[in-house]
């Protein structure tokens, strides 16, 4: 089965479906399964060292001849405020003690984006996607020279235009419904919480490059709606959390599969950057301190040992349960099977829409 758009034809995929690159969920197995099912699989590489990036991209390339994407966070050097770090450690200390986590400062606050970018240029994946910031025109030219298709994430029309101006080949429109971190980079986060119906249409109408819809899309109805609004593909992240190929801990998968319509909200508690997840006691306990937490990646590094210990102990009350607003629609299917179901659902909705014309 094939659902053709200008973007699917350009990328060489049969379905307008991209597996969202979610750290903590993304695996080589998941990306390969989606690629082989005729979607675009993605490798979340933002938390990988340059050496690990190189190795995982090589492994992915060895297992599929289909196009795939590699995702990075566009970050500058960490801004570390020692007073902020001290306060955050005091607030985190009770949780560390509860799980037996050593109260030590991390050896590094985050990965070196310039070094990661050099590996990306060297590896030359078919597609590279970016969030949290924006590349320079020179950086995009380097990727283009290696044959890499560039996707930039935007949460407002202005951000979408900025990506087009520097030469991006497509823009991923991240609506407020999306799970995980917000990709906002031009305006305050609270000014970029735009719903999908508005954002997808705004960007599709205004931008000269293909738009990819992301946020709250879990089934063929959502994909078809995005296409109808002018998007050329849909990116689904939460939909793949419960797949067996996902690396999400069982407690995270269980939370997604048992989510309700009002289960999620945005929080800075885990990483210092707004991210949508299923509300749990840790989020509630840290809510009063959110405005004073260190920014990403500092808070993310501080909570990393806690999250690892919580995953090992199956403590959903402390885990970062990132998920989108339509998490209740999640299905625990093998990734290839899920892609097939999504493709058939999308085709059925599009046919039903055409039938309305009589």
Tab-separated table of N, CA and C in Angstrom, residues 270 298-308:
chain	number	residue	atom	x	y	z
A	270	UNK	N	11.771	17.365	35.271
A	270	UNK	CA	12.760	16.341	34.946
A	270	UNK	C	13.987	16.878	34.224
A	298	UNK	N	21.169	20.996	32.435
A	298	UNK	CA	21.667	20.850	33.806
A	298	UNK	C	20.703	20.045	34.670
A	299	UNK	N	19.415	20.449	34.685
A	299	UNK	CA	18.438	19.700	35.477
A	299	UNK	C	18.298	18.270	34.961
A	300	UNK	N	18.384	18.113	33.662
A	300	UNK	CA	18.302	16.773	33.075
A	300	UNK	C	19.428	15.879	33.599
A	301	UNK	N	20.629	16.439	33.706
A	301	UNK	CA	21.758	15.668	34.226
A	301	UNK	C	21.582	15.353	35.708
A	302	UNK	N	21.017	16.302	36.459
A	302	UNK	CA	20.810	16.078	37.889
A	302	UNK	C	19.796	14.964	38.150
A	303	UNK	N	18.768	14.878	37.313
A	303	UNK	CA	17.729	13.865	37.527
A	303	UNK	C	18.025	12.543	36.827
A	304	UNK	N	19.055	12.491	36.003
A	304	UNK	CA	19.341	11.273	35.243
A	304	UNK	C	19.543	10.043	36.132
A	305	UNK	N	20.346	10.119	37.213
A	305	UNK	CA	20.491	8.933	38.077
A	305	UNK	C	19.173	8.531	38.731
A	306	UNK	N	18.351	9.519	39.076
A	306	UNK	CA	17.047	9.239	39.676
A	306	UNK	C	16.157	8.497	38.692
A	307	UNK	N	16.144	8.950	37.447
A	307	UNK	CA	15.296	8.315	36.447
A	307	UNK	C	15.754	6.891	36.144
A	308	UNK	N	17.063	6.690	36.097
A	308	UNK	CA	17.578	5.329	35.867
A	308	UNK	C	17.186	4.400	37.014
